Amino acid sequence: MNDEKEPLESEELEEIEMRVIQGYSYDRLQSELRVVEGESPEGVAITIKDDDIFRWRVKIQGPKDTPYEGGTFALKLYFPSGYPESPPLISFKTKIFHPNVDSFGIVHMDVLLPSIWSPDITVLSMLKSIKDLLVYPKPTEYGDPQVLSMFHKETQRFVEEAKQWTEKYAMENKNIFTRKFKMLNFRCCGNRNKYVKE
């Protein structure tokens, strides 16, 4: 009688590996969710889409003294099964006029590039970076080239356009933060106004 088991097929090995990876990703995201809920940065509200830990919904209040002040911006965070080895995809559901956000709403930051991404980056730090981005845009080759050009060459026009978009698209649900989401303080980089051309 031969008790030796048949070797697993490559497809079976891949399925087992994927389950292990997804399990680790799930545990990591659950842990990060508890951290975010416990610290709850000011002006940032988080929910989980359809109880799917890999799909987060975020609302961010526009920071004061920026063209986004008074607006409430909805974002989607999609975490791949390989997270945290692979970066999430972050996009604005609410239309926003910003040099680091392309026409599809996708957020472009260096830390989200696969070549730069590190598993040590947390969701909490990403949320802080996104809110900081509304105060201090980081215009690079990424994002919307037309908005980027206006930001560089016609700063005042950029500010007015961003304000108009905020009023048109981001002010419908501005009282959401007074209802059911926790709020904490987020420190954003001082009071220097980056939207005034020096």
PDB file of C-alpha atoms in Angstrom:
ATOM      1  CA  MET A   1       0.000   0.000   0.000  1.00  0.00           C
ATOM      2  CA  ASN A   2       1.422   3.321  -1.043  1.00  0.00           C
ATOM      3  CA  ASP A   3       0.738   6.149   1.417  1.00  0.00           C
ATOM      4  CA  GLU A   4       2.521   8.784  -0.668  1.00  0.00           C
ATOM      5  CA  LYS A   5       0.296  11.657  -1.732  1.00  0.00           C
ATOM      6  CA  GLU A   6       0.170  12.898  -5.251  1.00  0.00           C
ATOM      7  CA  PRO A   7       2.143  16.143  -5.725  1.00  0.00           C
ATOM      8  CA  LEU A   8      -0.003  19.229  -5.955  1.00  0.00           C
ATOM      9  CA  GLU A   9      -0.584  20.749  -9.348  1.00  0.00           C
ATOM     10  CA  SER A  10       0.803  24.228  -9.975  1.00  0.00           C
ATOM     11  CA  GLU A  11      -2.729  25.647 -10.065  1.00  0.00           C
ATOM     12  CA  GLU A  12      -3.435  24.189  -6.626  1.00  0.00           C
ATOM     13  CA  LEU A  13      -0.199  25.623  -5.251  1.00  0.00           C
ATOM     14  CA  GLU A  14      -1.063  29.031  -6.660  1.00  0.00           C
ATOM     15  CA  GLU A  15      -4.514  28.865  -5.076  1.00  0.00           C
ATOM     16  CA  ILE A  16      -3.046  27.959  -1.677  1.00  0.00           C
ATOM     17  CA  GLU A  17      -0.476  30.736  -1.958  1.00  0.00           C
ATOM     18  CA  MET A  18      -3.192  33.235  -2.873  1.00  0.00           C
ATOM     19  CA  ARG A  19      -5.268  32.208   0.154  1.00  0.00           C
ATOM     20  CA  VAL A  20      -2.277  32.718   2.436  1.00  0.00           C
ATOM     21  CA  ILE A  21      -1.555  36.134   0.926  1.00  0.00           C
ATOM     22  CA  GLN A  22      -5.196  37.207   1.134  1.00  0.00           C
ATOM     23  CA  GLY A  23      -5.348  36.062   4.745  1.00  0.00           C
ATOM     24  CA  TYR A  24      -2.318  38.170   5.626  1.00  0.00           C
ATOM     25  CA  SER A  25      -3.749  41.152   3.721  1.00  0.00           C
ATOM     26  CA  TYR A  26      -7.066  40.774   5.525  1.00  0.00           C
ATOM     27  CA  ASP A  27      -5.417  40.689   8.950  1.00  0.00           C
ATOM     28  CA  ARG A  28      -3.231  43.677   8.112  1.00  0.00           C
ATOM     29  CA  LEU A  29      -6.188  45.770   6.940  1.00  0.00           C
ATOM     30  CA  GLN A  30      -8.283  44.831   9.971  1.00  0.00           C
ATOM     31  CA  SER A  31      -5.429  45.948  12.190  1.00  0.00           C
ATOM     32  CA  GLU A  32      -5.003  49.205  10.280  1.00  0.00           C
ATOM     33  CA  LEU A  33      -8.724  49.897  10.411  1.00  0.00           C
ATOM     34  CA  ARG A  34      -8.635  49.635  14.204  1.00  0.00           C
ATOM     35  CA  VAL A  35      -5.729  52.095  14.306  1.00  0.00           C
ATOM     36  CA  VAL A  36      -7.510  54.592  12.056  1.00  0.00           C
ATOM     37  CA  GLU A  37     -10.756  54.278  14.020  1.00  0.00           C
ATOM     38  CA  GLY A  38      -8.864  54.772  17.263  1.00  0.00           C
ATOM     39  CA  GLU A  39      -7.033  57.877  16.108  1.00  0.00           C
ATOM     40  CA  SER A  40      -9.645  59.231  13.701  1.00  0.00           C
ATOM     41  CA  PRO A  41      -7.888  62.184  12.017  1.00  0.00           C
ATOM     42  CA  GLU A  42      -9.823  65.443  11.992  1.00  0.00           C
ATOM     43  CA  GLY A  43     -11.930  65.945   8.908  1.00  0.00           C
ATOM     44  CA  VAL A  44     -11.490  62.359   7.716  1.00  0.00           C
ATOM     45  CA  ALA A  45     -14.344  59.816   7.875  1.00  0.00           C
ATOM     46  CA  ILE A  46     -13.935  56.141   6.968  1.00  0.00           C
ATOM     47  CA  THR A  47     -16.431  53.408   6.120  1.00  0.00           C
ATOM     48  CA  ILE A  48     -15.997  49.947   4.610  1.00  0.00           C
ATOM     49  CA  LYS A  49     -17.794  49.285   1.329  1.00  0.00           C
ATOM     50  CA  ASP A  50     -20.278  46.397   1.662  1.00  0.00           C
ATOM     51  CA  ASP A  51     -18.258  44.985   4.588  1.00  0.00           C
ATOM     52  CA  ASP A  52     -15.383  44.327   2.163  1.00  0.00           C
ATOM     53  CA  ILE A  53     -12.178  45.175   4.026  1.00  0.00           C
ATOM     54  CA  PHE A  54     -10.389  45.587   0.683  1.00  0.00           C
ATOM     55  CA  ARG A  55     -12.641  48.492  -0.328  1.00  0.00           C
ATOM     56  CA  TRP A  56     -12.653  51.576   1.861  1.00  0.00           C
ATOM     57  CA  ARG A  57     -14.718  54.717   1.433  1.00  0.00           C
ATOM     58  CA  VAL A  58     -13.267  57.945   2.755  1.00  0.00           C
ATOM     59  CA  LYS A  59     -14.599  61.479   3.072  1.00  0.00           C
ATOM     60  CA  ILE A  60     -12.204  64.361   3.598  1.00  0.00           C
ATOM     61  CA  GLN A  61     -13.081  67.914   4.518  1.00  0.00           C
ATOM     62  CA  GLY A  62     -11.248  70.511   2.450  1.00  0.00           C
ATOM     63  CA  PRO A  63      -8.584  72.216   4.603  1.00  0.00           C
ATOM     64  CA  LYS A  64      -8.953  75.850   5.577  1.00  0.00           C
ATOM     65  CA  ASP A  65      -7.203  78.543   3.563  1.00  0.00           C
ATOM     66  CA  THR A  66      -7.146  76.397   0.424  1.00  0.00           C
ATOM     67  CA  PRO A  67      -9.390  76.385  -2.669  1.00  0.00           C
ATOM     68  CA  TYR A  68     -10.976  73.230  -1.230  1.00  0.00           C
ATOM     69  CA  GLU A  69     -12.201  74.807   2.004  1.00  0.00           C
ATOM     70  CA  GLY A  70     -15.857  74.089   2.694  1.00  0.00           C
ATOM     71  CA  GLY A  71     -15.956  71.028   0.471  1.00  0.00           C
ATOM     72  CA  THR A  72     -16.399  67.379   1.390  1.00  0.00           C
ATOM     73  CA  PHE A  73     -14.527  65.047  -0.940  1.00  0.00           C
ATOM     74  CA  ALA A  74     -15.351  61.368  -1.309  1.00  0.00           C
ATOM     75  CA  LEU A  75     -12.544  58.943  -2.129  1.00  0.00           C
ATOM     76  CA  LYS A  76     -12.226  55.229  -2.827  1.00  0.00           C
ATOM     77  CA  LEU A  77      -9.351  53.114  -1.534  1.00  0.00           C
ATOM     78  CA  TYR A  78      -8.965  49.744  -3.227  1.00  0.00           C
ATOM     79  CA  PHE A  79      -6.454  47.357  -1.688  1.00  0.00           C
ATOM     80  CA  PRO A  80      -5.196  44.507  -3.893  1.00  0.00           C
ATOM     81  CA  SER A  81      -4.971  40.966  -2.541  1.00  0.00           C
ATOM     82  CA  GLY A  82      -1.193  41.406  -2.366  1.00  0.00           C
ATOM     83  CA  TYR A  83      -1.377  44.362   0.042  1.00  0.00           C
ATOM     84  CA  PRO A  84       0.835  45.524   1.752  1.00  0.00           C
ATOM     85  CA  GLU A  85       3.433  44.242  -0.701  1.00  0.00           C
ATOM     86  CA  SER A  86       1.512  46.090  -3.444  1.00  0.00           C
ATOM     87  CA  PRO A  87       0.168  49.650  -3.078  1.00  0.00           C
ATOM     88  CA  PRO A  88      -3.534  50.515  -3.018  1.00  0.00           C
ATOM     89  CA  LEU A  89      -5.342  52.394  -5.759  1.00  0.00           C
ATOM     90  CA  ILE A  90      -6.714  55.670  -4.426  1.00  0.00           C
ATOM     91  CA  SER A  91      -9.179  57.787  -6.362  1.00  0.00           C
ATOM     92  CA  PHE A  92     -11.510  60.723  -5.802  1.00  0.00           C
ATOM     93  CA  LYS A  93     -15.189  60.021  -6.404  1.00  0.00           C
ATOM     94  CA  THR A  94     -15.882  63.726  -6.002  1.00  0.00           C
ATOM     95  CA  LYS A  95     -14.554  65.785  -8.888  1.00  0.00           C
ATOM     96  CA  ILE A  96     -11.624  67.932  -7.813  1.00  0.00           C
ATOM     97  CA  PHE A  97      -9.388  70.387  -9.640  1.00  0.00           C
ATOM     98  CA  HIS A  98      -5.923  69.404  -8.474  1.00  0.00           C
ATOM     99  CA  PRO A  99      -2.587  68.834 -10.259  1.00  0.00           C
ATOM    100  CA  ASN A 100      -2.033  65.465  -8.544  1.00  0.00           C
ATOM    101  CA  VAL A 101      -5.430  64.057  -9.517  1.00  0.00           C
ATOM    102  CA  ASP A 102      -5.985  62.947 -13.098  1.00  0.00           C
ATOM    103  CA  SER A 103      -9.174  63.142 -15.145  1.00  0.00           C
ATOM    104  CA  PHE A 104     -10.259  59.718 -13.837  1.00  0.00           C
ATOM    105  CA  GLY A 105      -9.918  60.881 -10.226  1.00  0.00           C
ATOM    106  CA  ILE A 106      -6.836  58.758  -9.536  1.00  0.00           C
ATOM    107  CA  VAL A 107      -4.438  60.209  -6.971  1.00  0.00           C
ATOM    108  CA  HIS A 108      -0.819  60.422  -8.108  1.00  0.00           C
ATOM    109  CA  MET A 109       1.790  60.417  -5.353  1.00  0.00           C
ATOM    110  CA  ASP A 110       5.326  59.099  -5.542  1.00  0.00           C
ATOM    111  CA  VAL A 111       4.793  56.830  -2.527  1.00  0.00           C
ATOM    112  CA  LEU A 112       2.033  54.973  -4.423  1.00  0.00           C
ATOM    113  CA  LEU A 113       4.314  54.035  -7.300  1.00  0.00           C
ATOM    114  CA  PRO A 114       5.182  50.304  -7.244  1.00  0.00           C
ATOM    115  CA  SER A 115       8.869  51.189  -7.596  1.00  0.00           C
ATOM    116  CA  ILE A 116       8.780  53.400  -4.476  1.00  0.00           C
ATOM    117  CA  TRP A 117       6.016  51.808  -2.418  1.00  0.00           C
ATOM    118  CA  SER A 118       6.997  50.207   0.886  1.00  0.00           C
ATOM    119  CA  PRO A 119       4.951  47.755   2.990  1.00  0.00           C
ATOM    120  CA  ASP A 120       5.840  49.947   5.973  1.00  0.00           C
ATOM    121  CA  ILE A 121       3.512  52.682   4.690  1.00  0.00           C
ATOM    122  CA  THR A 122       0.241  52.614   6.621  1.00  0.00           C
ATOM    123  CA  VAL A 123      -3.293  53.651   5.717  1.00  0.00           C
ATOM    124  CA  LEU A 124      -3.158  56.317   8.402  1.00  0.00           C
ATOM    125  CA  SER A 125      -0.050  57.866   6.867  1.00  0.00           C
ATOM    126  CA  MET A 126      -1.644  57.709   3.402  1.00  0.00           C
ATOM    127  CA  LEU A 127      -4.730  59.550   4.628  1.00  0.00           C
ATOM    128  CA  LYS A 128      -2.526  62.216   6.178  1.00  0.00           C
ATOM    129  CA  SER A 129      -0.557  62.524   2.944  1.00  0.00           C
ATOM    130  CA  ILE A 130      -3.725  62.958   0.891  1.00  0.00           C
ATOM    131  CA  LYS A 131      -5.018  65.686   3.175  1.00  0.00           C
ATOM    132  CA  ASP A 132      -1.612  67.367   3.139  1.00  0.00           C
ATOM    133  CA  LEU A 133      -1.735  67.173  -0.647  1.00  0.00           C
ATOM    134  CA  LEU A 134      -4.770  69.465  -0.595  1.00  0.00           C
ATOM    135  CA  VAL A 135      -2.664  72.024   1.273  1.00  0.00           C
ATOM    136  CA  TYR A 136       0.645  71.427  -0.487  1.00  0.00           C
ATOM    137  CA  PRO A 137       0.242  70.062  -4.020  1.00  0.00           C
ATOM    138  CA  LYS A 138       3.256  68.177  -5.316  1.00  0.00           C
ATOM    139  CA  PRO A 139       3.140  68.927  -9.026  1.00  0.00           C
ATOM    140  CA  THR A 140       5.230  66.386 -10.881  1.00  0.00           C
ATOM    141  CA  GLU A 141       4.884  64.639 -14.229  1.00  0.00           C
ATOM    142  CA  TYR A 142       1.991  62.697 -12.697  1.00  0.00           C
ATOM    143  CA  GLY A 143      -1.619  63.816 -12.569  1.00  0.00           C
ATOM    144  CA  ASP A 144      -3.477  66.123 -14.921  1.00  0.00           C
ATOM    145  CA  PRO A 145      -1.062  67.955 -17.282  1.00  0.00           C
ATOM    146  CA  GLN A 146      -3.479  70.831 -18.001  1.00  0.00           C
ATOM    147  CA  VAL A 147      -4.139  71.496 -14.327  1.00  0.00           C
ATOM    148  CA  LEU A 148      -0.426  71.176 -13.658  1.00  0.00           C
ATOM    149  CA  SER A 149       0.380  73.754 -16.326  1.00  0.00           C
ATOM    150  CA  MET A 150      -2.188  76.194 -14.919  1.00  0.00           C
ATOM    151  CA  PHE A 151      -0.879  75.647 -11.388  1.00  0.00           C
ATOM    152  CA  HIS A 152       2.621  76.633 -12.538  1.00  0.00           C
ATOM    153  CA  LYS A 153       1.837  79.413 -14.985  1.00  0.00           C
ATOM    154  CA  GLU A 154      -1.491  80.915 -13.888  1.00  0.00           C
ATOM    155  CA  THR A 155      -1.700  80.401 -10.164  1.00  0.00           C
ATOM    156  CA  GLN A 156      -4.587  82.771  -9.492  1.00  0.00           C
ATOM    157  CA  ARG A 157      -6.633  81.282 -12.300  1.00  0.00           C
ATOM    158  CA  PHE A 158      -5.925  77.838 -10.869  1.00  0.00           C
ATOM    159  CA  VAL A 159      -7.146  78.935  -7.431  1.00  0.00           C
ATOM    160  CA  GLU A 160     -10.379  80.359  -8.837  1.00  0.00           C
ATOM    161  CA  GLU A 161     -11.035  77.266 -10.937  1.00  0.00           C
ATOM    162  CA  ALA A 162     -10.382  74.952  -7.973  1.00  0.00           C
ATOM    163  CA  LYS A 163     -12.767  77.015  -5.824  1.00  0.00           C
ATOM    164  CA  GLN A 164     -15.483  76.808  -8.479  1.00  0.00           C
ATOM    165  CA  TRP A 165     -15.118  73.027  -8.718  1.00  0.00           C
ATOM    166  CA  THR A 166     -15.274  72.761  -4.933  1.00  0.00           C
ATOM    167  CA  GLU A 167     -18.482  74.807  -4.803  1.00  0.00           C
ATOM    168  CA  LYS A 168     -20.026  72.878  -7.699  1.00  0.00           C
ATOM    169  CA  TYR A 169     -19.086  69.302  -6.816  1.00  0.00           C
ATOM    170  CA  ALA A 170     -18.014  69.097  -3.162  1.00  0.00           C
ATOM    171  CA  MET A 171     -20.509  71.063  -1.107  1.00  0.00           C
ATOM    172  CA  GLU A 172     -23.588  68.827  -1.290  1.00  0.00           C
ATOM    173  CA  ASN A 173     -22.893  66.795   1.859  1.00  0.00           C
ATOM    174  CA  LYS A 174     -20.813  69.189   3.916  1.00  0.00           C
ATOM    175  CA  ASN A 175     -22.688  68.374   7.151  1.00  0.00           C
ATOM    176  CA  ILE A 176     -21.856  64.665   7.058  1.00  0.00           C
ATOM    177  CA  PHE A 177     -19.171  65.104   9.696  1.00  0.00           C
ATOM    178  CA  THR A 178     -21.689  66.330  12.260  1.00  0.00           C
ATOM    179  CA  ARG A 179     -23.670  63.087  12.083  1.00  0.00           C
ATOM    180  CA  LYS A 180     -22.023  59.715  12.552  1.00  0.00           C
ATOM    181  CA  PHE A 181     -18.289  59.823  11.932  1.00  0.00           C
ATOM    182  CA  LYS A 182     -15.587  60.332  14.535  1.00  0.00           C
ATOM    183  CA  MET A 183     -13.190  63.219  14.125  1.00  0.00           C
ATOM    184  CA  LEU A 184      -9.649  63.843  15.304  1.00  0.00           C
ATOM    185  CA  ASN A 185      -6.916  66.362  14.793  1.00  0.00           C
ATOM    186  CA  PHE A 186      -4.598  66.203  11.839  1.00  0.00           C
ATOM    187  CA  ARG A 187      -1.633  68.491  11.702  1.00  0.00           C
ATOM    188  CA  CYS A 188      -1.032  69.684   8.185  1.00  0.00           C
ATOM    189  CA  CYS A 189       2.354  71.396   7.733  1.00  0.00           C
ATOM    190  CA  GLY A 190       1.980  74.923   9.180  1.00  0.00           C
ATOM    191  CA  ASN A 191       0.139  77.970   7.934  1.00  0.00           C
ATOM    192  CA  ARG A 192       2.090  78.901   4.847  1.00  0.00           C
ATOM    193  CA  ASN A 193      -0.272  79.340   1.912  1.00  0.00           C
ATOM    194  CA  LYS A 194       1.145  77.451  -1.063  1.00  0.00           C
ATOM    195  CA  TYR A 195      -1.517  78.832  -3.374  1.00  0.00           C
ATOM    196  CA  VAL A 196      -0.122  82.355  -3.303  1.00  0.00           C
ATOM    197  CA  LYS A 197       2.554  82.816  -5.919  1.00  0.00           C
ATOM    198  CA  GLU A 198       5.786  84.015  -4.391  1.00  0.00           C
TER     199      GLU A 198
END
